Coordinates of C-alpha atoms in Angstrom, one line a residue:
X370 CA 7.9 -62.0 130.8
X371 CA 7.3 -60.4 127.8
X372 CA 6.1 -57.2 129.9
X373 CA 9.7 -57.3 130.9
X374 CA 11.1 -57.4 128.1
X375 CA 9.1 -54.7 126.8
X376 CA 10.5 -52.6 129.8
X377 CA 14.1 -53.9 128.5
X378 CA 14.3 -52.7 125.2
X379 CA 12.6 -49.4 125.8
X380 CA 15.1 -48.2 128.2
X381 CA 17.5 -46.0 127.8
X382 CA 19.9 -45.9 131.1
X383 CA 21.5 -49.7 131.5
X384 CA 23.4 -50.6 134.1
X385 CA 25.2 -54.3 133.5
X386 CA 26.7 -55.8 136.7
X387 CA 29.4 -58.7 136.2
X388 CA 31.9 -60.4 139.1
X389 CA 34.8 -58.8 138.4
X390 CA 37.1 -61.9 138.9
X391 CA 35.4 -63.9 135.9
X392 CA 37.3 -62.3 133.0
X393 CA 34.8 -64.4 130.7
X394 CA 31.7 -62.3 131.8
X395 CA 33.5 -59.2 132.5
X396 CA 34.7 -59.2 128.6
X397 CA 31.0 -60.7 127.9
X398 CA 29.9 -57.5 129.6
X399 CA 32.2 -55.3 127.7
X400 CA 30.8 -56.7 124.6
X401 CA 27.2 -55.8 125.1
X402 CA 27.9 -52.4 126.9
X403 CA 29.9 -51.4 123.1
X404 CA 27.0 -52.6 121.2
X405 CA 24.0 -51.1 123.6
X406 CA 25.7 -47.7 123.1
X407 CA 26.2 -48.4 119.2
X408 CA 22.2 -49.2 119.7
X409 CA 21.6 -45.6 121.6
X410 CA 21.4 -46.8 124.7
X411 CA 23.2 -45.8 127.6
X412 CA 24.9 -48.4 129.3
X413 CA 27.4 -48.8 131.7
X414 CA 29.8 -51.9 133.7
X415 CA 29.2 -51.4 137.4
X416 CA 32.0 -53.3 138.4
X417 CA 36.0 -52.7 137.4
X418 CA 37.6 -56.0 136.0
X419 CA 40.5 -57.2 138.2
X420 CA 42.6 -58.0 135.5
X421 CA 44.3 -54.7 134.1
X422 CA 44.3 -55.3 130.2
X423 CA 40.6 -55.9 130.6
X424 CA 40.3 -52.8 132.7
X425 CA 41.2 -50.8 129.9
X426 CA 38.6 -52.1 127.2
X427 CA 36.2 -51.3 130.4
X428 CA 37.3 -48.0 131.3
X429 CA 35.4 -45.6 128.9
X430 CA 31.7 -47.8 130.3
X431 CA 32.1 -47.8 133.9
X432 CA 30.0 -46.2 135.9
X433 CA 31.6 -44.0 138.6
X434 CA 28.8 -43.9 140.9
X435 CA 28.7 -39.9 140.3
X436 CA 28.1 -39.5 136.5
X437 CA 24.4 -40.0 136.6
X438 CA 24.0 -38.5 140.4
X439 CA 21.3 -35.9 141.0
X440 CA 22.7 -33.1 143.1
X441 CA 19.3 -31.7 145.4
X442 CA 19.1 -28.4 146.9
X443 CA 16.3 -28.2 149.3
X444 CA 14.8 -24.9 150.6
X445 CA 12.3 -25.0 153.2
X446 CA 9.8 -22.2 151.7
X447 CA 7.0 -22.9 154.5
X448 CA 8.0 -19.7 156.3
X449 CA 9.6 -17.4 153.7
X450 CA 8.3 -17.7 150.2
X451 CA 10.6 -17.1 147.3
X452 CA 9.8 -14.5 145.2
X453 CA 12.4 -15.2 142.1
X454 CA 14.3 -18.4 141.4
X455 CA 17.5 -18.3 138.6
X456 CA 20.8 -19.8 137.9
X457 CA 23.9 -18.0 136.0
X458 CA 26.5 -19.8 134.4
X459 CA 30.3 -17.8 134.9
X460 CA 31.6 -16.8 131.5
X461 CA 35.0 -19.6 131.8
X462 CA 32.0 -22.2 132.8
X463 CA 33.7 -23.3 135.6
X464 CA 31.1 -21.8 138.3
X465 CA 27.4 -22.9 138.2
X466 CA 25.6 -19.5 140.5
X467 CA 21.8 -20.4 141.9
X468 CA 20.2 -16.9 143.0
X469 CA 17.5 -17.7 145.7
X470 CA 15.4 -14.2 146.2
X471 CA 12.8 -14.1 149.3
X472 CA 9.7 -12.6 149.1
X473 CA 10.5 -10.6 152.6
X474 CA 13.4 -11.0 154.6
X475 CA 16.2 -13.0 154.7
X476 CA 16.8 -16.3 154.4
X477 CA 18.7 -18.5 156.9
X478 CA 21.4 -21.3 156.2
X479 CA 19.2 -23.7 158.3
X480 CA 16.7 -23.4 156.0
X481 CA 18.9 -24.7 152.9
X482 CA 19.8 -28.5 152.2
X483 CA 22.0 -30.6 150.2
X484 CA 21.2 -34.1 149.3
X485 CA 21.6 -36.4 146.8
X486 CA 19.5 -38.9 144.8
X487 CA 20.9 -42.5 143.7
X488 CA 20.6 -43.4 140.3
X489 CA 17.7 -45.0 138.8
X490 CA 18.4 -46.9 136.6
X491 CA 15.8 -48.4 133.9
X492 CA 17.4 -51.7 133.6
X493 CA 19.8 -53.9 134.8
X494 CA 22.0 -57.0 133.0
X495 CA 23.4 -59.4 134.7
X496 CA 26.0 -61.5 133.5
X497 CA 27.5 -64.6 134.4
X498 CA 26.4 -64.4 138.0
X499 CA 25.4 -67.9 139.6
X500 CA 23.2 -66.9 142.8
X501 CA 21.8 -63.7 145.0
X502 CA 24.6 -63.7 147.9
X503 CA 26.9 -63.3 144.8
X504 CA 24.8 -60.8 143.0
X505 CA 24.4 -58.5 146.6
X506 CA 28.0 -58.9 147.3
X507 CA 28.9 -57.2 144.1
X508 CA 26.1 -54.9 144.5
X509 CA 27.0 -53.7 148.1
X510 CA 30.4 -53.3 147.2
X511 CA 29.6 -51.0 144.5
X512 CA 26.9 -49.0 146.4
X513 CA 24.6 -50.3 143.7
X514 CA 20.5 -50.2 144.7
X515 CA 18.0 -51.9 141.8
X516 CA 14.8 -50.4 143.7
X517 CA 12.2 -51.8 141.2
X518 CA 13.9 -52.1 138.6
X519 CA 13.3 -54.5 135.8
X520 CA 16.3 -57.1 135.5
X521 CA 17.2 -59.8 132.7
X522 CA 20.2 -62.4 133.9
X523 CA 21.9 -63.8 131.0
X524 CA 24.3 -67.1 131.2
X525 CA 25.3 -70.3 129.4
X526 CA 23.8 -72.1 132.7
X527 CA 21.3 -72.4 134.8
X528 CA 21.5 -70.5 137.7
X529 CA 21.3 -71.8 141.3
X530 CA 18.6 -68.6 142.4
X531 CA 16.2 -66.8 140.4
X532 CA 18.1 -63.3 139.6
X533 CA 16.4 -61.6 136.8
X534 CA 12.6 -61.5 135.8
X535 CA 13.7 -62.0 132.2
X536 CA 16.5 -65.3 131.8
X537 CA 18.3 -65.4 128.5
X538 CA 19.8 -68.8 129.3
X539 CA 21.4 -71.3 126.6
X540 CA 22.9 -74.0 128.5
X541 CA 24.0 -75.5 125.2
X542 CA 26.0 -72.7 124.4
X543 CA 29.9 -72.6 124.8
X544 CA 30.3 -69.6 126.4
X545 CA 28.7 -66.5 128.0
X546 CA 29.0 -64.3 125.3
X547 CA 28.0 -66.8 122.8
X548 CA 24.5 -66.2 124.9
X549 CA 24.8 -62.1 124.7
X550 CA 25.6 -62.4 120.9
X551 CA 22.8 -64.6 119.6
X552 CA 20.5 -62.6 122.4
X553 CA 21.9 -58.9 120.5
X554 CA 20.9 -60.6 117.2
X555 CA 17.5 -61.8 118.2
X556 CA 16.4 -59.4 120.7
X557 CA 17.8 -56.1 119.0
X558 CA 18.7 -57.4 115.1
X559 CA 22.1 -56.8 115.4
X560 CA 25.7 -58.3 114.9
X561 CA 28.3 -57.2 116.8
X562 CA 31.2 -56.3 114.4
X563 CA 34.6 -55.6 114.7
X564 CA 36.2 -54.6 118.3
X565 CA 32.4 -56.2 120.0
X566 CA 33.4 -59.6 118.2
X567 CA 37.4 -59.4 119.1
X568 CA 36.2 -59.0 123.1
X569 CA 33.4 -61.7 122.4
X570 CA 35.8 -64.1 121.3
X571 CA 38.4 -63.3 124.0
X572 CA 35.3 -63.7 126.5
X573 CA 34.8 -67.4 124.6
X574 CA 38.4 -68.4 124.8
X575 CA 39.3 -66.9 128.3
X576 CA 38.4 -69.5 130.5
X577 CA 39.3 -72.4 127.9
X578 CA 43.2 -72.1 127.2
X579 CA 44.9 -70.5 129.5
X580 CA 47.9 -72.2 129.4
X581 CA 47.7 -72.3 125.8
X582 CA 46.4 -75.9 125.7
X583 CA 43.0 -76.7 123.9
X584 CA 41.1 -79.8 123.2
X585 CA 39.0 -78.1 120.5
X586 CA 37.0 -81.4 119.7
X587 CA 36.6 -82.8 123.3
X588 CA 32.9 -82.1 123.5
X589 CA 29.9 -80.8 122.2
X590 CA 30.8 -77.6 124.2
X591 CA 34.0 -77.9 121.7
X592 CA 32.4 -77.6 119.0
X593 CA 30.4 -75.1 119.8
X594 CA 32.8 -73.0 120.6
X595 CA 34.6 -73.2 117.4
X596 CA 31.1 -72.7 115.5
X597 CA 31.4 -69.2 117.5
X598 CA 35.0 -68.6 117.0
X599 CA 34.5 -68.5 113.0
X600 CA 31.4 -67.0 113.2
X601 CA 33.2 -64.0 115.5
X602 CA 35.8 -64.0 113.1
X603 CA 33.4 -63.8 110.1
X604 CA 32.0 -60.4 112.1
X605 CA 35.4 -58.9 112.0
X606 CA 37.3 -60.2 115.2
X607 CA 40.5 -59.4 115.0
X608 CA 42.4 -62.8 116.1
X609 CA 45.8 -60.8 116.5
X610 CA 44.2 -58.1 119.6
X611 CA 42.1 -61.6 121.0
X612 CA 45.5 -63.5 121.5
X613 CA 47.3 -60.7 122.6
X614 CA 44.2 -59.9 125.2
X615 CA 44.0 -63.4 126.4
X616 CA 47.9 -63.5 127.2
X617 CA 47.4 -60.6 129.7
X618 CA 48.8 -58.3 127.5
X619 CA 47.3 -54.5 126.7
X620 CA 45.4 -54.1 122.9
X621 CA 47.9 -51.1 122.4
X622 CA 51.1 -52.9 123.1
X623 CA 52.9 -54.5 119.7
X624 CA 54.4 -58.1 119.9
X625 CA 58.0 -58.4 120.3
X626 CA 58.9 -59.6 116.8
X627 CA 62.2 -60.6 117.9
X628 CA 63.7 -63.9 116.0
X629 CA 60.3 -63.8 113.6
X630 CA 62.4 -64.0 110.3
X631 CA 64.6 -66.9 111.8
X632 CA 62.8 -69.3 110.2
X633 CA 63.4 -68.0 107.1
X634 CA 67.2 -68.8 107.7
X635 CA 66.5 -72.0 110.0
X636 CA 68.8 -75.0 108.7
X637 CA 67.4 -78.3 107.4
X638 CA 69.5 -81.3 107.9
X639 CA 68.8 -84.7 106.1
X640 CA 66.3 -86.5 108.1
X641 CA 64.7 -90.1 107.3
X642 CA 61.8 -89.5 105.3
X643 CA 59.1 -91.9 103.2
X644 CA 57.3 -91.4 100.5
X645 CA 53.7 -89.7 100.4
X646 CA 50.9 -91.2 99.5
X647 CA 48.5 -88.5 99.1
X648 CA 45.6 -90.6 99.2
X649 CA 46.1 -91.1 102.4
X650 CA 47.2 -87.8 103.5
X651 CA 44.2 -86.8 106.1
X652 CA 41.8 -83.2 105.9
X653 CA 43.5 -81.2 108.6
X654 CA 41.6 -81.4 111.9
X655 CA 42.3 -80.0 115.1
X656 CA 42.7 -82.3 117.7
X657 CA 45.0 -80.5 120.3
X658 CA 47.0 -77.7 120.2
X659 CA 50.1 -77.2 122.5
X660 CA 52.8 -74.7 122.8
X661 CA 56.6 -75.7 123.5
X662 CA 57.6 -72.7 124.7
X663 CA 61.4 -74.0 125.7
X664 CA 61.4 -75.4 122.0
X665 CA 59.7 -72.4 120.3
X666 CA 57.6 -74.8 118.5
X667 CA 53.4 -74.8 117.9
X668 CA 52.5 -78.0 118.2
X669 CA 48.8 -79.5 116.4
X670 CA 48.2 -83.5 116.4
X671 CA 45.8 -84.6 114.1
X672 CA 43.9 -87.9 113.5
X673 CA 42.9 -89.8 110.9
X674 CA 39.6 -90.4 112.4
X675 CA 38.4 -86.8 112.8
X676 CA 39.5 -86.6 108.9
X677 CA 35.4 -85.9 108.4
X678 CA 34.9 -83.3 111.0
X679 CA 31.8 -81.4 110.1
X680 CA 33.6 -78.0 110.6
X681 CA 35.7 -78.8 107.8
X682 CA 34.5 -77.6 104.5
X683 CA 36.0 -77.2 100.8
X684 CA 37.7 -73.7 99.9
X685 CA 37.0 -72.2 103.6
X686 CA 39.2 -72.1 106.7
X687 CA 37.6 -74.2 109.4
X688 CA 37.1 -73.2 112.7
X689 CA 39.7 -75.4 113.9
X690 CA 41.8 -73.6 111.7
X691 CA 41.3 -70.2 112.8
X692 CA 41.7 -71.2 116.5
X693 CA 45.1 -72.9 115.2
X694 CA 46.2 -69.9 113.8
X695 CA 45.1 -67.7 117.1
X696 CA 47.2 -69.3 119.3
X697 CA 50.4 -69.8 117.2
X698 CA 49.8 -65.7 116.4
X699 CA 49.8 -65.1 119.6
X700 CA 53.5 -66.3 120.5
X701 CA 55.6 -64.2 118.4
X702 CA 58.5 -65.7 119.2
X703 CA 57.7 -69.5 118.0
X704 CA 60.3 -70.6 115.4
X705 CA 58.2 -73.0 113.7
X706 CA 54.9 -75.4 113.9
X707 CA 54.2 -79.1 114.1
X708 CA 51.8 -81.1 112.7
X709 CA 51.0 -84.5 113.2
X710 CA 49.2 -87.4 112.0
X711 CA 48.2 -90.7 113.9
X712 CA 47.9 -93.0 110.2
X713 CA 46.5 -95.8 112.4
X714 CA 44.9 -95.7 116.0
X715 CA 44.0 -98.4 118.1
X716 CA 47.0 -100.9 117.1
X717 CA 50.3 -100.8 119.4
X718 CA 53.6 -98.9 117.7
X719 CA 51.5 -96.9 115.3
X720 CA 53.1 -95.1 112.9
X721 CA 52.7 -91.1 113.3
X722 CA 54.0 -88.7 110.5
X723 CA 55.4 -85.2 111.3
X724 CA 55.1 -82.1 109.1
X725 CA 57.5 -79.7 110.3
X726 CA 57.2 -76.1 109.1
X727 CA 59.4 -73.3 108.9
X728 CA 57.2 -71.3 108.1
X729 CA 55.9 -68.2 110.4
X730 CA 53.0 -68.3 111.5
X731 CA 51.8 -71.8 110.5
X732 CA 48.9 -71.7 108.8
X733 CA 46.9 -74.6 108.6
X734 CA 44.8 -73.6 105.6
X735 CA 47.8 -73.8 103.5
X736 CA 48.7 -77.4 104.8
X737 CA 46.6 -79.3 102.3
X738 CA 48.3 -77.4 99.5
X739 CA 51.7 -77.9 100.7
X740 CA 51.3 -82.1 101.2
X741 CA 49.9 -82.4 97.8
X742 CA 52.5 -80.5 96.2
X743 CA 55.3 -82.3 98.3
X744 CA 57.0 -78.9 98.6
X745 CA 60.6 -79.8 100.3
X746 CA 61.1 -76.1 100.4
X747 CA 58.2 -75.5 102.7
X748 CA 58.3 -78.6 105.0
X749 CA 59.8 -81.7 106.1
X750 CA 58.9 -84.9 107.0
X751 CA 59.7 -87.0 110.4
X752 CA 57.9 -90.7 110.0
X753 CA 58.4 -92.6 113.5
X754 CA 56.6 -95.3 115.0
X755 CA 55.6 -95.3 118.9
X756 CA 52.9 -96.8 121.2
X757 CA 51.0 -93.2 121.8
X758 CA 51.0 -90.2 120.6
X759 CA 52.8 -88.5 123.9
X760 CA 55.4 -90.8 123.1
X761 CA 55.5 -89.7 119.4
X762 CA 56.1 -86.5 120.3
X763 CA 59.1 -86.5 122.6
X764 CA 60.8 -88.3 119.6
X765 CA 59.5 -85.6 116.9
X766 CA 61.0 -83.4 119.2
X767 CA 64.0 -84.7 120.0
X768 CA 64.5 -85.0 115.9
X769 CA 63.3 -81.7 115.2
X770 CA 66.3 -80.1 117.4
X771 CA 68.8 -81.0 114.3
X772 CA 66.5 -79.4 112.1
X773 CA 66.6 -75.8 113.2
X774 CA 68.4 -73.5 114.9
X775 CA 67.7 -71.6 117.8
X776 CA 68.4 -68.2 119.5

């Protein structure tokens, strides 16, 4: 293994081989092909992502399967021996001129060949594949031949066939490219920065909120992934070109900014509010995060009982926050976000209180601040009592429509 990895690291051309209908390892894959090249190497994707705003963040590594061709012209010399061999290069550079001189005679086209020799590449990644009928689907496909070359398979679980003489597997890990980054760190001592950690923390979200819906604290897996998220973040993602990305949307393309100063103008109306006791007001902690897209509203419940999170700390955004703040960011057009606290869980008709916002984007970060300062400019409060928090909601809502105005 460690022979193997020797190989790895000391070679130049690099081939990386994802399914192209798994966004989360294509983007994985995009990742490490941008940081092998800031590395030196050569790498390339083997495979074109099927979704088309992924395409483009793959298009300047894939491999056309005639960049690194060798072009062979074969002379058969066993009869006429050359007596001079040279090439001229036209003045425009547009015509390449071989000048093939026999010793006696003439040579005859019979005697001259064209052929061609495959790539050879000096390693190959693999990413996110799950077993060989996979692996040699994608490879036929792609008129792809690994001869004997050295391979390392890389995933966030085990996989059901041996694919790669050197396994970077974490299955603890939340994601694919959770794996690649820590395995770019310890492998190579480096940190992806910048565009690498946007598409690495695209890959981690891709397959985990499609519909805009995440249950950041579900699992370990959870957590996990919002250890990565800030630590991404921390490198330089950009949170704006992840959302964007995730929503199928191209990097290049702005947001539509329509109705983003309503808020601004949105009309309060007087609402039943109590008092604050700001003992009692909870740490921010994400729970769940849902978008009403017929309402225009973010919506984040909190509880009382993830108040200790250990992703919360003092004078930093969690990474609760920052995923909070990706996915309001990445609907423009939401005129305002919710927030709500479960004060007492377990007991029938518990009381939940609503912070409503009018600010755009929410930011969680400033939430704190706001409850202690009771700032009625910045917020107001719903307080209503139900048996769940579902059932919470559809009243906060149905309250909230009085409160603004929409387009």
């Amino acid at each position: 293994m460690e022979q193997d990895a020797v190989k790895i690291k000391s070679a130049n051309k690099i081939l990386l081989v994802a399914n192209p209908k798994n966004e989360e390892a294509c983007l994985a894959s995009i990742g490490l092909g941008l940081s092998l090249r800031k590395l030196g190497y050569s790498a390339f994707l083997a495979t074109n992502p099927e979704n088309e705003s992924v395409q483009r963040l793959a298009k300047p590594l894939l491999w056309q399967g005639y960049e690194l061709r060798e072009f062979i012209i074969s002379v058969d010399t066993s009869e006429v021996p050359l007596e001079e061999l040279r090439y001229e290069q036209t003045d425009d550079k547009k015509r390449l001129d071989i000048h093939l001189k026999p010793l006696v005679g003439g040579l005859a086209q019979d005697r001259v060949g064209f052929s061609y020799r495959p790539v050879r590449w000096e390693a190959v990644g693999i990413i996110g594949i799950d077993n060989l009928r996979e692996l040699h689907e994608i490879m036929s496909q792609n008129s792809l031949h690994l001869f004997d070359t050295p391979t390392f398979y890389i995933s966030s679980k085990r996989p059901f066939d041996r694919l790669g003489a050197w396994e970077v597997i974490n299955e603890n890990a939340s994601s694919v490219a959770e794996v690649v980054v820590h395995w770019l760190k310890k492998f190579f001592n480096y940190s992806p920065t910048d565009i690498e950690a946007t598409i690495f923390l695209s890959s981690a979200l891709s397959g985990k909120n499609d519909s805009l819906n995440i249950d950041l604290l579900k699992d370990q897996a959870s957590t996990n992934l919002l250890r990565f998220a800030a630590e991404t973040i921390e490198a330089g993602a950009n949170t704006k070109e992840a959302s964007r990305l995730l929503l199928k949307k191209s990097l290049e393309t702005e947001p539509d900014r329509e109705n983003q100063e309503n808020l601004s103008q949105a009309t309060l109306v007087e609402t039943q509010t109590e008092p604050q006791n700001e003992q009692e007001t909870p740490i921010p902690t994400a729970q769940q995060v849902m978008v009403h897209e017929s309402e225009k509203f973010a919506w984040l419940s909190l509880t009382k009982d993830l108040a200790k999170n250990e992703n919360m700390t003092e004078n930093k955004t969690s990474p609760a926050e920052m995923l909070f703040n990706l996915v309001v960011k990445s609907k423009p057009k939401l005129n305002g976000g919710f927030v709500i606290c479960e004060t007492t869980t377990g007991n029938p008709h518990s009381e939940f209180r609503c912070w409503l916002t009018h600010q755009n984007p929410f930011l969680l970060n400033q939430l704190s601040e706001l409850l202690r300062a009771q700032n009625k400019e910045a917020y107001i409060v719903f307080s209503v009592k139900a048996s769940s928090l579902s059932e919470a909601e559809a009243k906060v809502l149905k309250l909230s429509k009085a409160a603004f105005e929409f387009s």
